[in-house]
C-alpha cells in the first residue's frame, strides 16, 4: 500500500511516498516558492536528486506536477494505488487528541483554528483541498503537531491567568513537535523493552521543545500557547518574564507586531550571539573565542538542563533521555554541555560515542544511571504509520 506524507506551507509543499507496511521510501521532495516568481521543485528518487524549474501558481498546480512524477517514474500506474495521504497540521488545539480521517467537519475545524496558527493552518487547508482534488479515493488524514500533548493534565497545560482567558479565548499550553515526540518516545520504549517507562524527549532544532512522557503519554511539554515558549531556540527567546514586553513597548515605542517579530525572529541564539540563529555558526564562533557565542551556548544548554531536571521530578525519575532533530542529532558540543550539566543525577557521557552524528546511538556510559540516546526523528514516517492504520480501518 502506498501512503503519502505531506506538509503544506504557505509557499511550499514537502512530500514523502512510502510503501507500507514495509516503510520503504519510494520518493520524496519539496515544491518551493509556490505562488512566487522563480518557483521550482526537487525530487529524490533512487538516491538521486533532481531539480526542475517550473511555474507553480498555486498548490493545486504543485500537486499536479507531483502526480505527474509519480506516474512517469512508475511509482504508481494509477493514482488509485495511493491509498492514503497524511497531512501535517500544526494546530489542532484541544479539538483533536489523535490523527483523524478528514471529513468536512474536520476540515472546517482546522480552518476555524487558524487564528492560533495563522501561518500554518490556512496553508494546510489549501494543501488538503488540492490533494483531495487529485486523489479523491484515498483516505486523507490530519496529523496534528498538538495531538500528542493533549494527555497533559490541567495543572500542566493551564496558565495562572484569569480563567476566562482559557474558557473564552482558548489561552493554554498546546505544545508543538508532537509527531516527533511521539515517534521518538515510541522508539525509546522499544529500546528499553518497556512501554511503561519514563522518557524525556529533547527535540532540539532551530525550534526546540522537550516533553515528559509517562507510559507512552505526554504529561508535560516545554512549548506553550505558541512555539515561542520553553527553551532557547534559533531566533525565539523561549521563556521570559511577560512584563518585559509592555516595558519595552513603552520605552522604545515598538508596536505589538514589532515586539512579536523581535521575540520570534531576532532573539534566541541569534539575539545573544549576534552572529547567527544557526547553532553551527554559533559553535564555530565559540570555538574561535567569541564571548557572545560562548554565552549563547551556555544559556542554551542551561535552559535544556533546567527542563530535564524539572521533568525528573514530575516523572518521578527518568528511564531514558533522548536527543533528536537537527541540533540534538548532530551537535556533539551541545549534547556534551547538557549531559555534563546533569552529572548530579549520575549521568555520564561516553565521549567517543558522542562524536557520532545523525545516527541512533547510546551516548552515555554503561554505568550511567540514566541512558542517553540519540534517536533520529522521522515525522514523515510517523504520519505514514498513522495514515496507514486509519486506511486499513476503512
Short mmCIF file of N, CA and C in Angstrom, two decimals, residues 109-249:
data_model
loop_
_atom_site.label_atom_id
_atom_site.label_comp_id
_atom_site.label_asym_id
_atom_site.label_seq_id
_atom_site.Cartn_x
_atom_site.Cartn_y
_atom_site.Cartn_z
N UNK A 109 -12.99 22.62 11.07
CA UNK A 109 -12.39 22.88 12.39
C UNK A 109 -10.95 23.34 12.24
N UNK A 110 -10.20 22.70 11.33
CA UNK A 110 -8.81 23.10 11.08
C UNK A 110 -8.77 24.56 10.64
N UNK A 111 -9.70 24.93 9.78
CA UNK A 111 -9.77 26.31 9.30
C UNK A 111 -10.15 27.26 10.44
N UNK A 112 -11.10 26.84 11.28
CA UNK A 112 -11.54 27.68 12.40
C UNK A 112 -10.41 27.95 13.39
N UNK A 113 -9.44 27.02 13.45
CA UNK A 113 -8.32 27.16 14.39
C UNK A 113 -7.18 28.01 13.83
N UNK A 114 -7.37 28.57 12.66
CA UNK A 114 -6.33 29.37 12.00
C UNK A 114 -5.81 30.53 12.84
N UNK A 115 -6.65 31.20 13.66
CA UNK A 115 -6.10 32.29 14.48
C UNK A 115 -5.00 31.83 15.44
N UNK A 116 -4.98 30.54 15.79
CA UNK A 116 -3.94 30.02 16.68
C UNK A 116 -2.67 29.64 15.91
N UNK A 117 -2.77 29.50 14.60
CA UNK A 117 -1.61 29.18 13.76
C UNK A 117 -1.82 29.81 12.39
N UNK A 118 -1.79 31.15 12.32
CA UNK A 118 -2.16 31.86 11.09
C UNK A 118 -1.25 31.61 9.90
N UNK A 119 -0.01 31.18 10.13
CA UNK A 119 0.90 30.92 9.02
C UNK A 119 0.80 29.48 8.53
N UNK A 120 0.20 28.61 9.33
CA UNK A 120 0.26 27.18 9.02
C UNK A 120 -1.08 26.54 8.68
N UNK A 121 -2.09 26.73 9.53
CA UNK A 121 -3.37 26.04 9.28
C UNK A 121 -4.03 26.43 7.95
N UNK A 122 -4.05 27.72 7.58
CA UNK A 122 -4.65 28.06 6.27
C UNK A 122 -3.93 27.37 5.11
N UNK A 123 -2.60 27.29 5.18
CA UNK A 123 -1.85 26.62 4.12
C UNK A 123 -2.17 25.13 4.09
N UNK A 124 -2.35 24.53 5.26
CA UNK A 124 -2.69 23.11 5.32
C UNK A 124 -4.04 22.85 4.68
N UNK A 125 -4.99 23.73 4.90
CA UNK A 125 -6.32 23.59 4.30
C UNK A 125 -6.23 23.63 2.78
N UNK A 126 -5.42 24.55 2.27
CA UNK A 126 -5.21 24.64 0.82
C UNK A 126 -4.60 23.35 0.29
N UNK A 127 -3.61 22.81 1.01
CA UNK A 127 -2.97 21.57 0.60
C UNK A 127 -3.92 20.40 0.61
N UNK A 128 -4.75 20.31 1.63
CA UNK A 128 -5.73 19.21 1.72
C UNK A 128 -6.68 19.25 0.53
N UNK A 129 -7.18 20.42 0.23
CA UNK A 129 -8.13 20.56 -0.89
C UNK A 129 -7.47 20.17 -2.21
N UNK A 130 -6.21 20.55 -2.38
CA UNK A 130 -5.51 20.22 -3.63
C UNK A 130 -5.33 18.71 -3.78
N UNK A 131 -4.93 18.04 -2.71
CA UNK A 131 -4.71 16.59 -2.79
C UNK A 131 -6.04 15.84 -2.94
N UNK A 132 -7.08 16.31 -2.29
CA UNK A 132 -8.38 15.65 -2.43
C UNK A 132 -8.91 15.77 -3.85
N UNK A 133 -8.52 16.86 -4.52
CA UNK A 133 -8.93 17.06 -5.91
C UNK A 133 -8.32 15.99 -6.82
N UNK A 134 -7.02 15.71 -6.61
CA UNK A 134 -6.32 14.75 -7.47
C UNK A 134 -6.46 13.31 -6.98
N UNK A 135 -6.68 13.10 -5.70
CA UNK A 135 -6.74 11.75 -5.13
C UNK A 135 -8.00 11.59 -4.29
N UNK A 136 -9.17 11.67 -4.92
CA UNK A 136 -10.43 11.64 -4.17
C UNK A 136 -10.72 10.30 -3.51
N UNK A 137 -10.11 9.23 -4.01
CA UNK A 137 -10.41 7.91 -3.47
C UNK A 137 -9.48 7.49 -2.33
N UNK A 138 -8.46 8.30 -2.07
CA UNK A 138 -7.53 7.99 -0.98
C UNK A 138 -8.14 8.41 0.35
N UNK A 139 -7.65 7.77 1.43
CA UNK A 139 -8.02 8.19 2.78
C UNK A 139 -7.11 9.35 3.17
N UNK A 140 -7.71 10.51 3.41
CA UNK A 140 -6.93 11.68 3.79
C UNK A 140 -7.03 11.87 5.31
N UNK A 141 -5.87 12.00 5.94
CA UNK A 141 -5.84 12.12 7.39
C UNK A 141 -5.19 13.44 7.81
N UNK A 142 -5.56 13.89 9.00
CA UNK A 142 -4.95 15.07 9.61
C UNK A 142 -4.12 14.61 10.79
N UNK A 143 -2.82 14.90 10.74
CA UNK A 143 -1.90 14.51 11.81
C UNK A 143 -1.44 15.79 12.49
N UNK A 144 -1.86 15.98 13.73
CA UNK A 144 -1.70 17.25 14.42
C UNK A 144 -0.43 17.29 15.27
N UNK A 145 0.33 18.38 15.15
CA UNK A 145 1.52 18.59 15.99
C UNK A 145 1.15 18.67 17.47
N UNK A 146 -0.07 19.09 17.74
CA UNK A 146 -0.51 19.29 19.12
C UNK A 146 -1.15 18.06 19.75
N UNK A 147 -1.51 17.07 18.94
CA UNK A 147 -2.32 15.95 19.44
C UNK A 147 -1.63 15.16 20.56
N UNK A 148 -0.34 14.88 20.41
CA UNK A 148 0.38 14.06 21.37
C UNK A 148 0.39 14.69 22.76
N UNK A 149 0.29 16.01 22.81
CA UNK A 149 0.37 16.72 24.08
C UNK A 149 -0.98 16.88 24.78
N UNK A 150 -2.05 16.37 24.15
CA UNK A 150 -3.38 16.55 24.73
C UNK A 150 -3.65 15.66 25.94
N UNK A 151 -2.68 14.82 26.30
CA UNK A 151 -2.82 13.99 27.50
C UNK A 151 -2.28 14.71 28.75
N UNK A 152 -1.79 15.93 28.57
CA UNK A 152 -1.31 16.68 29.74
C UNK A 152 -2.46 16.97 30.70
N UNK A 153 -2.21 16.89 32.02
CA UNK A 153 -3.24 17.25 32.98
C UNK A 153 -3.46 18.76 33.01
N UNK A 154 -4.59 19.17 33.58
CA UNK A 154 -4.94 20.59 33.60
C UNK A 154 -3.85 21.45 34.24
N UNK A 155 -3.25 20.94 35.32
CA UNK A 155 -2.24 21.75 36.01
C UNK A 155 -0.99 21.94 35.16
N UNK A 156 -0.83 21.12 34.12
CA UNK A 156 0.31 21.26 33.22
C UNK A 156 0.00 22.22 32.07
N UNK A 157 -1.23 22.18 31.55
CA UNK A 157 -1.50 22.99 30.36
C UNK A 157 -2.14 24.35 30.65
N UNK A 158 -2.64 24.56 31.87
CA UNK A 158 -3.23 25.85 32.18
C UNK A 158 -2.19 26.86 32.65
N UNK A 159 -2.40 28.11 32.30
CA UNK A 159 -1.60 29.21 32.82
C UNK A 159 -2.35 29.82 34.01
N UNK A 160 -1.60 30.38 34.95
CA UNK A 160 -2.22 31.03 36.11
C UNK A 160 -2.66 32.44 35.73
N UNK A 161 -3.55 32.51 34.77
CA UNK A 161 -4.12 33.76 34.26
C UNK A 161 -5.61 33.76 34.58
N UNK A 162 -6.32 34.85 34.38
CA UNK A 162 -7.77 34.81 34.58
C UNK A 162 -8.38 33.62 33.83
N UNK A 163 -9.14 32.81 34.53
CA UNK A 163 -9.64 31.56 33.97
C UNK A 163 -10.45 31.79 32.70
N UNK A 164 -11.07 32.96 32.63
CA UNK A 164 -11.89 33.29 31.45
C UNK A 164 -11.03 33.37 30.18
N UNK A 165 -9.75 33.68 30.35
CA UNK A 165 -8.89 33.73 29.16
C UNK A 165 -8.80 32.34 28.53
N UNK A 166 -8.88 31.32 29.35
CA UNK A 166 -8.87 29.94 28.85
C UNK A 166 -10.24 29.57 28.27
N UNK A 167 -11.29 29.82 29.01
CA UNK A 167 -12.62 29.40 28.55
C UNK A 167 -13.12 30.22 27.37
N UNK A 168 -12.78 31.51 27.34
CA UNK A 168 -13.31 32.39 26.30
C UNK A 168 -12.38 32.56 25.10
N UNK A 169 -11.06 32.48 25.35
CA UNK A 169 -10.10 32.79 24.29
C UNK A 169 -9.12 31.65 23.99
N UNK A 170 -9.34 30.50 24.63
CA UNK A 170 -8.53 29.30 24.37
C UNK A 170 -7.04 29.47 24.70
N UNK A 171 -6.73 30.34 25.68
CA UNK A 171 -5.34 30.54 26.08
C UNK A 171 -4.92 29.41 27.02
N UNK A 172 -4.02 28.58 26.57
CA UNK A 172 -3.49 27.44 27.34
C UNK A 172 -2.24 26.93 26.64
N UNK A 173 -1.58 25.99 27.27
CA UNK A 173 -0.40 25.39 26.66
C UNK A 173 -0.86 24.30 25.68
N UNK A 174 -0.38 24.39 24.46
CA UNK A 174 -0.71 23.38 23.44
C UNK A 174 0.50 22.51 23.08
N UNK A 175 1.69 23.11 23.08
CA UNK A 175 2.87 22.37 22.69
C UNK A 175 2.99 22.27 21.18
N UNK A 176 4.09 21.71 20.73
CA UNK A 176 4.33 21.52 19.30
C UNK A 176 5.29 20.35 19.12
N UNK A 177 5.65 20.06 17.87
CA UNK A 177 6.55 18.94 17.55
C UNK A 177 6.01 17.60 18.04
N UNK A 178 4.69 17.53 18.27
CA UNK A 178 4.12 16.32 18.86
C UNK A 178 4.36 15.06 18.07
N UNK A 179 4.36 15.16 16.75
CA UNK A 179 4.58 13.97 15.92
C UNK A 179 5.99 13.43 16.13
N UNK A 180 6.96 14.34 16.27
CA UNK A 180 8.33 13.94 16.54
C UNK A 180 8.46 13.33 17.94
N UNK A 181 7.86 13.99 18.93
CA UNK A 181 7.92 13.47 20.30
C UNK A 181 7.30 12.08 20.38
N UNK A 182 6.21 11.88 19.66
CA UNK A 182 5.56 10.56 19.65
C UNK A 182 6.47 9.52 19.03
N UNK A 183 7.03 9.83 17.88
CA UNK A 183 7.91 8.87 17.17
C UNK A 183 9.09 8.48 18.04
N UNK A 184 9.76 9.47 18.62
CA UNK A 184 10.98 9.21 19.39
C UNK A 184 10.66 8.46 20.69
N UNK A 185 9.57 8.84 21.35
CA UNK A 185 9.23 8.17 22.61
C UNK A 185 8.83 6.72 22.37
N UNK A 186 8.18 6.44 21.25
CA UNK A 186 7.85 5.05 20.91
C UNK A 186 9.12 4.25 20.69
N UNK A 187 10.05 4.83 19.96
CA UNK A 187 11.33 4.13 19.70
C UNK A 187 12.10 3.93 21.00
N UNK A 188 12.08 4.92 21.88
CA UNK A 188 12.78 4.81 23.16
C UNK A 188 12.21 3.66 23.98
N UNK A 189 10.89 3.54 24.00
CA UNK A 189 10.25 2.45 24.74
C UNK A 189 10.62 1.09 24.15
N UNK A 190 10.77 1.05 22.82
CA UNK A 190 11.21 -0.20 22.17
C UNK A 190 12.62 -0.57 22.61
N UNK A 191 13.51 0.42 22.66
CA UNK A 191 14.89 0.17 23.09
C UNK A 191 14.91 -0.33 24.53
N UNK A 192 14.08 0.29 25.37
CA UNK A 192 14.02 -0.11 26.78
C UNK A 192 13.31 -1.44 26.96
N UNK A 193 12.52 -1.82 25.97
CA UNK A 193 11.74 -3.05 26.08
C UNK A 193 10.63 -2.92 27.11
N UNK A 194 10.12 -1.68 27.27
CA UNK A 194 9.12 -1.44 28.29
C UNK A 194 8.26 -0.24 27.91
N UNK A 195 6.99 -0.47 27.62
CA UNK A 195 6.09 0.63 27.28
C UNK A 195 5.79 1.50 28.50
N UNK A 196 5.88 0.91 29.68
CA UNK A 196 5.61 1.65 30.91
C UNK A 196 6.92 2.26 31.41
N UNK A 197 7.30 3.35 30.78
CA UNK A 197 8.60 3.95 31.07
C UNK A 197 8.48 5.46 31.21
N UNK A 198 9.55 6.04 31.74
CA UNK A 198 9.62 7.49 31.97
C UNK A 198 10.69 8.06 31.05
N UNK A 199 10.25 8.80 30.05
CA UNK A 199 11.15 9.25 28.98
C UNK A 199 11.09 10.76 28.83
N UNK A 200 12.26 11.36 28.65
CA UNK A 200 12.33 12.78 28.31
C UNK A 200 12.86 12.89 26.88
N UNK A 201 12.08 13.51 26.02
CA UNK A 201 12.47 13.72 24.63
C UNK A 201 12.91 15.16 24.45
N UNK A 202 14.14 15.34 23.96
CA UNK A 202 14.68 16.68 23.68
C UNK A 202 14.71 16.87 22.17
N UNK A 203 13.68 17.51 21.63
CA UNK A 203 13.62 17.82 20.20
C UNK A 203 14.29 19.18 20.03
N UNK A 204 15.56 19.15 19.65
CA UNK A 204 16.37 20.37 19.59
C UNK A 204 16.75 20.67 18.15
N UNK A 205 16.08 21.65 17.58
CA UNK A 205 16.41 22.11 16.24
C UNK A 205 16.45 23.62 16.27
N UNK A 206 16.19 24.25 15.13
CA UNK A 206 16.09 25.71 15.13
C UNK A 206 14.94 26.15 16.02
N UNK A 207 13.90 25.31 16.02
CA UNK A 207 12.86 25.39 17.05
C UNK A 207 13.12 24.23 17.98
N UNK A 208 12.80 24.37 19.25
CA UNK A 208 13.11 23.29 20.18
C UNK A 208 12.04 23.11 21.22
N UNK A 209 11.82 21.85 21.63
CA UNK A 209 10.88 21.58 22.71
C UNK A 209 11.25 20.27 23.38
N UNK A 210 10.90 20.18 24.65
CA UNK A 210 11.10 18.95 25.43
C UNK A 210 9.75 18.43 25.87
N UNK A 211 9.67 17.13 26.08
CA UNK A 211 8.44 16.55 26.61
C UNK A 211 8.77 15.51 27.65
N UNK A 212 7.88 15.40 28.63
CA UNK A 212 7.95 14.35 29.65
C UNK A 212 6.90 13.32 29.30
N UNK A 213 7.34 12.09 29.02
CA UNK A 213 6.43 11.05 28.55
C UNK A 213 6.38 9.92 29.57
N UNK A 214 5.21 9.68 30.12
CA UNK A 214 5.00 8.65 31.13
C UNK A 214 4.12 7.55 30.57
N UNK A 215 4.67 6.36 30.47
CA UNK A 215 3.92 5.20 29.95
C UNK A 215 3.30 5.49 28.58
N UNK A 216 4.07 6.17 27.73
CA UNK A 216 3.62 6.44 26.37
C UNK A 216 2.78 7.68 26.19
N UNK A 217 2.47 8.39 27.29
CA UNK A 217 1.63 9.58 27.19
C UNK A 217 2.38 10.81 27.68
N UNK A 218 2.22 11.90 26.95
CA UNK A 218 2.85 13.16 27.34
C UNK A 218 2.14 13.74 28.56
N UNK A 219 2.92 14.07 29.59
CA UNK A 219 2.32 14.72 30.77
C UNK A 219 2.82 16.14 30.95
N UNK A 220 3.80 16.55 30.13
CA UNK A 220 4.25 17.95 30.15
C UNK A 220 5.11 18.21 28.92
N UNK A 221 5.09 19.45 28.48
CA UNK A 221 5.94 19.84 27.35
C UNK A 221 6.34 21.30 27.52
N UNK A 222 7.45 21.67 26.90
CA UNK A 222 8.02 22.99 27.16
C UNK A 222 7.38 24.11 26.35
N UNK A 223 6.95 23.84 25.12
CA UNK A 223 6.30 24.88 24.34
C UNK A 223 4.91 25.17 24.91
N UNK A 224 4.37 26.32 24.60
CA UNK A 224 3.14 26.73 25.25
C UNK A 224 2.01 27.06 24.32
N UNK A 225 1.39 28.23 24.52
CA UNK A 225 0.31 28.72 23.67
C UNK A 225 0.80 28.87 22.24
N UNK A 226 2.07 29.27 22.12
CA UNK A 226 2.73 29.36 20.81
C UNK A 226 4.06 28.62 20.89
N UNK A 227 4.72 28.42 19.76
CA UNK A 227 6.03 27.76 19.78
C UNK A 227 7.15 28.60 20.37
N UNK A 228 6.84 29.80 20.88
CA UNK A 228 7.89 30.65 21.42
C UNK A 228 8.32 30.24 22.82
N UNK A 229 7.45 29.59 23.57
CA UNK A 229 7.74 29.27 24.96
C UNK A 229 8.73 28.13 25.09
N UNK A 230 9.31 28.02 26.29
CA UNK A 230 10.19 26.90 26.60
C UNK A 230 11.65 27.25 26.52
N UNK A 231 12.43 26.40 25.88
CA UNK A 231 13.88 26.57 25.82
C UNK A 231 14.28 27.63 24.81
N UNK A 232 15.53 28.05 24.88
CA UNK A 232 16.09 28.97 23.89
C UNK A 232 16.11 28.27 22.54
N UNK A 233 15.83 29.01 21.48
CA UNK A 233 15.82 28.43 20.13
C UNK A 233 16.69 29.26 19.20
N UNK A 234 16.63 28.96 17.92
CA UNK A 234 17.48 29.67 16.96
C UNK A 234 17.25 31.17 16.98
N UNK A 235 15.99 31.57 16.83
CA UNK A 235 15.68 33.01 16.84
C UNK A 235 14.54 33.34 17.78
N UNK A 236 14.05 32.34 18.54
CA UNK A 236 12.98 32.56 19.52
C UNK A 236 13.58 32.61 20.92
N UNK A 237 12.97 33.43 21.78
CA UNK A 237 13.55 33.67 23.10
C UNK A 237 13.27 32.56 24.10
N UNK A 238 12.17 31.80 23.92
CA UNK A 238 11.79 30.86 24.96
C UNK A 238 11.16 31.58 26.13
N UNK A 239 11.17 30.95 27.31
CA UNK A 239 10.52 31.52 28.49
C UNK A 239 11.13 32.86 28.89
N UNK A 240 10.26 33.85 29.10
CA UNK A 240 10.71 35.16 29.60
C UNK A 240 9.65 35.69 30.57
N UNK A 241 10.00 36.72 31.30
CA UNK A 241 9.06 37.46 32.14
C UNK A 241 8.16 38.25 31.19
N UNK A 242 6.86 37.96 31.22
CA UNK A 242 5.92 38.60 30.28
C UNK A 242 5.90 40.11 30.41
N UNK A 243 6.22 40.64 31.58
CA UNK A 243 6.16 42.09 31.78
C UNK A 243 7.27 42.82 31.03
N UNK A 244 8.24 42.08 30.51
CA UNK A 244 9.28 42.71 29.69
C UNK A 244 8.66 43.36 28.46
N UNK A 245 7.63 42.72 27.91
CA UNK A 245 7.07 43.17 26.63
C UNK A 245 6.41 44.55 26.73
N UNK A 246 5.48 44.79 27.67
CA UNK A 246 4.92 46.15 27.76
C UNK A 246 5.96 47.19 28.16
N UNK A 247 6.95 46.75 28.94
CA UNK A 247 8.03 47.68 29.32
C UNK A 247 8.79 48.14 28.08
N UNK A 248 9.20 47.19 27.24
CA UNK A 248 9.95 47.53 26.02
C UNK A 248 9.10 48.38 25.09
N UNK A 249 7.81 48.09 25.02
CA UNK A 249 6.93 48.87 24.16
C UNK A 249 6.85 50.33 24.63
#
